[in-house]
Short mmCIF file of C-alpha atoms in Angstrom, two decimals:
data_model
loop_
_atom_site.label_atom_id
_atom_site.label_comp_id
_atom_site.label_asym_id
_atom_site.label_seq_id
_atom_site.Cartn_x
_atom_site.Cartn_y
_atom_site.Cartn_z
CA UNK X 1 -20.52 -9.07 3.13
CA UNK X 2 -18.48 -10.03 6.18
CA UNK X 3 -14.70 -9.95 6.21
CA UNK X 4 -11.97 -11.02 8.62
CA UNK X 5 -8.26 -10.22 8.23
CA UNK X 6 -5.06 -11.11 10.01
CA UNK X 7 -1.35 -10.76 9.28
CA UNK X 8 1.59 -11.95 11.32
CA UNK X 9 5.34 -11.60 10.86
CA UNK X 10 5.93 -15.28 11.67
CA UNK X 11 8.44 -16.89 14.02
CA UNK X 12 11.59 -16.84 11.88
CA UNK X 13 11.28 -13.16 10.95
CA UNK X 14 10.59 -11.58 14.32
CA UNK X 15 13.37 -9.03 13.81
CA UNK X 16 12.30 -8.09 10.26
CA UNK X 17 9.37 -6.04 8.95
CA UNK X 18 6.25 -7.80 7.76
CA UNK X 19 6.59 -7.86 3.96
CA UNK X 20 2.92 -8.76 3.39
CA UNK X 21 0.39 -6.01 2.63
CA UNK X 22 -3.39 -6.37 2.81
CA UNK X 23 -6.05 -4.36 1.01
CA UNK X 24 -9.77 -4.35 1.81
CA UNK X 25 -11.92 -1.67 0.16
CA UNK X 26 -15.68 -1.27 -0.21
CA UNK X 27 -16.72 0.38 -3.48
CA UNK X 28 -19.52 2.93 -3.87
CA UNK X 29 -21.92 0.23 -5.11
CA UNK X 30 -21.25 -2.02 -2.10
CA UNK X 31 -18.93 -4.43 -3.91
CA UNK X 32 -15.63 -5.41 -2.34
CA UNK X 33 -12.00 -5.32 -3.42
CA UNK X 34 -9.59 -7.49 -1.43
CA UNK X 35 -5.92 -8.27 -2.03
CA UNK X 36 -2.98 -10.00 -0.37
CA UNK X 37 0.49 -8.96 -1.56
CA UNK X 38 3.59 -10.90 -0.43
CA UNK X 39 6.74 -8.86 -1.00
CA UNK X 40 10.26 -10.08 -1.64
CA UNK X 41 13.67 -8.43 -1.83
CA UNK X 42 16.61 -7.44 0.35
CA UNK X 43 16.46 -5.06 3.33
CA UNK X 44 12.99 -3.49 3.44
CA UNK X 45 12.40 -3.79 -0.32
CA UNK X 46 9.78 -6.52 -0.02
CA UNK X 47 7.71 -4.36 2.28
CA UNK X 48 7.99 -1.47 -0.20
CA UNK X 49 6.99 -3.63 -3.18
CA UNK X 50 3.92 -5.14 -1.51
CA UNK X 51 2.67 -1.79 -0.20
CA UNK X 52 3.18 -0.18 -3.64
CA UNK X 53 1.20 -2.97 -5.29
CA UNK X 54 -1.63 -2.71 -2.77
CA UNK X 55 -1.83 1.04 -3.32
CA UNK X 56 -1.89 0.56 -7.09
CA UNK X 57 -4.88 -1.75 -6.73
CA UNK X 58 -6.59 0.78 -4.47
CA UNK X 59 -6.19 3.68 -6.89
CA UNK X 60 -6.53 1.95 -10.27
CA UNK X 61 -9.37 -0.44 -9.51
CA UNK X 62 -11.40 2.16 -7.65
CA UNK X 63 -10.88 5.09 -10.04
CA UNK X 64 -14.07 6.36 -11.71
CA UNK X 65 -15.94 3.39 -10.28
CA UNK X 66 -19.58 3.24 -11.33
CA UNK X 67 -21.23 -0.17 -11.38
CA UNK X 68 -19.83 -3.68 -10.99
CA UNK X 69 -19.95 -6.31 -13.71
CA UNK X 70 -17.65 -9.26 -14.29
CA UNK X 71 -16.08 -8.03 -17.54
CA UNK X 72 -15.37 -4.59 -16.08
CA UNK X 73 -14.03 -6.08 -12.84
CA UNK X 74 -11.69 -8.33 -14.82
CA UNK X 75 -10.47 -5.36 -16.86
CA UNK X 76 -9.93 -3.26 -13.72
CA UNK X 77 -7.99 -6.02 -11.99
CA UNK X 78 -5.76 -6.51 -15.04
CA UNK X 79 -5.16 -2.75 -15.22
CA UNK X 80 -4.27 -2.70 -11.52
CA UNK X 81 -1.74 -5.51 -12.09
CA UNK X 82 -0.17 -3.57 -14.97
CA UNK X 83 0.08 -0.39 -12.91
CA UNK X 84 1.44 -2.20 -9.86
CA UNK X 85 4.08 -3.85 -12.03
CA UNK X 86 5.07 -0.52 -13.59
CA UNK X 87 5.39 1.24 -10.23
CA UNK X 88 7.44 -1.51 -8.57
CA UNK X 89 9.66 -2.11 -11.60
CA UNK X 90 10.40 1.60 -12.08
CA UNK X 91 11.13 2.13 -8.38
CA UNK X 92 13.58 -0.78 -8.37
CA UNK X 93 15.39 0.74 -11.37
CA UNK X 94 15.53 4.24 -9.88
CA UNK X 95 16.62 3.31 -6.35
CA UNK X 96 19.62 0.96 -6.00
CA UNK X 97 18.60 -0.15 -2.50
CA UNK X 98 15.33 -1.50 -3.95
CA UNK X 99 16.96 -3.46 -6.78
CA UNK X 100 15.49 -6.93 -7.19
CA UNK X 101 12.32 -6.27 -5.23
CA UNK X 102 8.98 -7.72 -6.27
CA UNK X 103 5.74 -9.03 -4.88
CA UNK X 104 3.09 -11.64 -5.47
CA UNK X 105 -0.58 -10.69 -5.45
CA UNK X 106 -3.92 -12.43 -5.19
CA UNK X 107 -6.96 -10.16 -5.46
CA UNK X 108 -10.72 -10.62 -5.50
CA UNK X 109 -13.47 -8.29 -6.69
CA UNK X 110 -16.78 -9.46 -5.21
CA UNK X 111 -20.33 -8.18 -5.68
CA UNK X 112 -22.82 -8.42 -2.81
CA UNK X 113 -24.69 -11.24 -4.60
CA UNK X 114 -21.53 -13.37 -4.48
CA UNK X 115 -20.34 -12.96 -8.07
CA UNK X 116 -16.54 -12.72 -7.97
CA UNK X 117 -13.54 -12.21 -10.21
CA UNK X 118 -10.15 -13.27 -8.87
CA UNK X 119 -6.66 -12.65 -10.23
CA UNK X 120 -3.19 -13.73 -9.16
CA UNK X 121 0.49 -13.33 -9.91
CA UNK X 122 2.88 -15.62 -8.05
CA UNK X 123 2.03 -18.11 -5.33
CA UNK X 124 -0.37 -16.24 -3.05
CA UNK X 125 -3.63 -18.16 -3.28
CA UNK X 126 -7.41 -17.94 -3.31
CA UNK X 127 -9.56 -20.79 -1.95
CA UNK X 128 -13.31 -21.42 -2.15
CA UNK X 129 -14.81 -23.13 0.89
CA UNK X 130 -18.27 -24.71 0.67
CA UNK X 131 -20.18 -27.43 2.50
CA UNK X 132 -18.59 -29.89 0.06
CA UNK X 133 -15.00 -28.98 0.90
CA UNK X 134 -12.18 -26.64 -0.07
CA UNK X 135 -10.90 -25.98 -3.60
CA UNK X 136 -7.96 -23.89 -4.75
CA UNK X 137 -9.19 -21.29 -7.24
CA UNK X 138 -5.84 -19.93 -8.38
CA UNK X 139 -2.87 -21.77 -9.85
CA UNK X 140 0.59 -20.99 -8.44
CA UNK X 141 3.16 -19.43 -10.73
CA UNK X 142 6.00 -21.51 -9.32
CA UNK X 143 8.65 -23.94 -10.47
CA UNK X 144 7.19 -26.74 -8.37
CA UNK X 145 3.67 -26.22 -9.73
CA UNK X 146 5.01 -26.40 -13.28
CA UNK X 147 6.68 -29.71 -12.39
CA UNK X 148 3.43 -30.90 -10.84
CA UNK X 149 1.40 -29.98 -13.92
CA UNK X 150 3.88 -31.84 -16.13
CA UNK X 151 3.47 -34.93 -13.95
CA UNK X 152 7.10 -34.95 -12.83
CA UNK X 153 6.22 -34.91 -9.12
CA UNK X 154 3.17 -35.69 -6.98
CA UNK X 155 1.22 -33.19 -4.89
CA UNK X 156 2.82 -34.60 -1.75
CA UNK X 157 6.29 -34.26 -3.24
CA UNK X 158 5.49 -30.70 -4.33
CA UNK X 159 4.62 -29.73 -0.77
CA UNK X 160 8.00 -30.99 0.49
CA UNK X 161 10.13 -29.97 -2.49
CA UNK X 162 13.17 -27.81 -1.58
CA UNK X 163 12.37 -25.42 -4.46
CA UNK X 164 8.69 -24.96 -3.58
CA UNK X 165 9.18 -21.24 -2.88
CA UNK X 166 10.75 -20.42 -6.26
CA UNK X 167 8.17 -18.44 -8.18
CA UNK X 168 8.14 -17.99 -11.96
CA UNK X 169 6.07 -14.80 -12.10
CA UNK X 170 5.95 -11.74 -9.84
CA UNK X 171 4.96 -8.09 -9.83
CA UNK X 172 7.87 -5.72 -10.55
CA UNK X 173 10.53 -8.19 -11.69
CA UNK X 174 10.10 -7.70 -15.46
CA UNK X 175 8.84 -4.73 -17.51
CA UNK X 176 5.57 -6.57 -18.14
CA UNK X 177 3.70 -9.29 -16.29
CA UNK X 178 0.54 -11.27 -17.00
CA UNK X 179 -2.05 -12.15 -14.38
CA UNK X 180 -4.42 -15.10 -14.48
CA UNK X 181 -8.11 -14.43 -13.81
CA UNK X 182 -10.93 -16.66 -12.61
CA UNK X 183 -14.69 -16.37 -12.12
CA UNK X 184 -16.41 -17.68 -9.02
CA UNK X 185 -19.77 -17.44 -7.23
CA UNK X 186 -19.93 -17.45 -3.42
CA UNK X 187 -23.28 -18.55 -2.02
CA UNK X 188 -24.64 -17.91 1.43
CA UNK X 189 -22.68 -19.86 4.01
CA UNK X 190 -19.59 -20.14 1.78
CA UNK X 191 -16.23 -18.39 1.98
CA UNK X 192 -13.42 -17.04 -0.16
CA UNK X 193 -10.02 -17.14 1.55
CA UNK X 194 -7.02 -15.20 0.24
CA UNK X 195 -3.61 -15.95 1.74
CA UNK X 196 0.13 -15.64 1.33
CA UNK X 197 2.34 -18.72 1.10
CA UNK X 198 3.23 -18.32 4.77
CA UNK X 199 -0.10 -20.02 5.44
CA UNK X 200 -0.43 -22.66 2.72
CA UNK X 201 3.21 -23.78 3.03
CA UNK X 202 2.59 -24.76 6.66
CA UNK X 203 -1.11 -25.61 6.89
CA UNK X 204 -2.87 -28.20 4.72
CA UNK X 205 -6.11 -27.59 2.83
CA UNK X 206 -8.12 -29.98 5.07
CA UNK X 207 -6.82 -28.10 8.13
CA UNK X 208 -7.78 -24.74 6.61
CA UNK X 209 -11.24 -26.11 5.81
CA UNK X 210 -11.78 -27.53 9.27
CA UNK X 211 -10.78 -24.33 11.07
CA UNK X 212 -12.89 -22.05 8.88
CA UNK X 213 -15.91 -24.08 7.88
CA UNK X 214 -16.39 -26.42 10.80
CA UNK X 215 -15.55 -24.10 13.69
CA UNK X 216 -18.33 -21.59 13.05
CA UNK X 217 -16.14 -18.78 14.39
CA UNK X 218 -14.31 -17.20 11.41
CA UNK X 219 -12.31 -14.63 13.39
CA UNK X 220 -11.03 -17.29 15.79
CA UNK X 221 -10.38 -19.59 12.84
CA UNK X 222 -8.05 -17.05 11.21
CA UNK X 223 -6.11 -16.59 14.44
CA UNK X 224 -5.92 -20.37 14.91
CA UNK X 225 -4.55 -20.86 11.39
CA UNK X 226 -1.80 -18.32 12.05
CA UNK X 227 -0.98 -20.09 15.31
CA UNK X 228 -0.74 -23.47 13.56
CA UNK X 229 1.62 -22.01 10.93
CA UNK X 230 3.77 -20.47 13.66
CA UNK X 231 3.80 -23.69 15.68
CA UNK X 232 5.27 -25.40 12.62
CA UNK X 233 8.12 -22.95 12.30
CA UNK X 234 6.49 -19.77 11.01
CA UNK X 235 9.19 -19.44 8.35
CA UNK X 236 7.42 -16.61 6.53
CA UNK X 237 4.93 -13.82 7.07
CA UNK X 238 1.38 -15.17 7.31
CA UNK X 239 -1.60 -13.22 5.95
CA UNK X 240 -5.27 -14.10 5.52
CA UNK X 241 -8.37 -12.33 4.22
CA UNK X 242 -11.57 -14.32 4.74
CA UNK X 243 -14.79 -13.22 3.02
CA UNK X 244 -18.41 -14.38 3.34
CA UNK X 245 -21.47 -13.03 1.52
#
């Protein structure tokens, strides 16, 4: 598998730490674990939450790893979400300066034949890019997405809605949290893209598709996508993991 990663603090947060954390690990059987965590909270708490979640995925998913299969990968991802939630929630209770911190996560476990299991909590996303176009794999846990699913607003209105960044589910906010999981197969010449909302809030799906699939230069495409987001205000940290079989 080939992977490309990039993270950027954005324009509006130049004087603040990057609260996104990335994880990219190759397992003993050659399969891949990738995750993007987008932290939130006052002071440096968002940075702490996202890094704690990424480390929980690293240790829990990879512990006693033997051989990849979809059911086991799904179980491991769910266990990693539970452990990440426990660690972040407990730390926020024990340390007053970390009160209110949390993080989103989107993670993918991918075998070298392209079989993948993806999970998410919050509004960090996974996309599948093929010769036929781009499709969003995950569903945002956000107020605006709930309104969209109920038919109260259109997709265009959702993108411009003033409450589009209000999420309804996050790691570490409540004692327990549920992740959603999805199955996907990546074929040769296709991509999985994981990103924080700093990208998809500023850059449209057709623009993401064009840069990645049409350019033929994935590393440059990732850098170009970050530049586009920053040119449009860069109001948040921007993180991307791009994966090809």
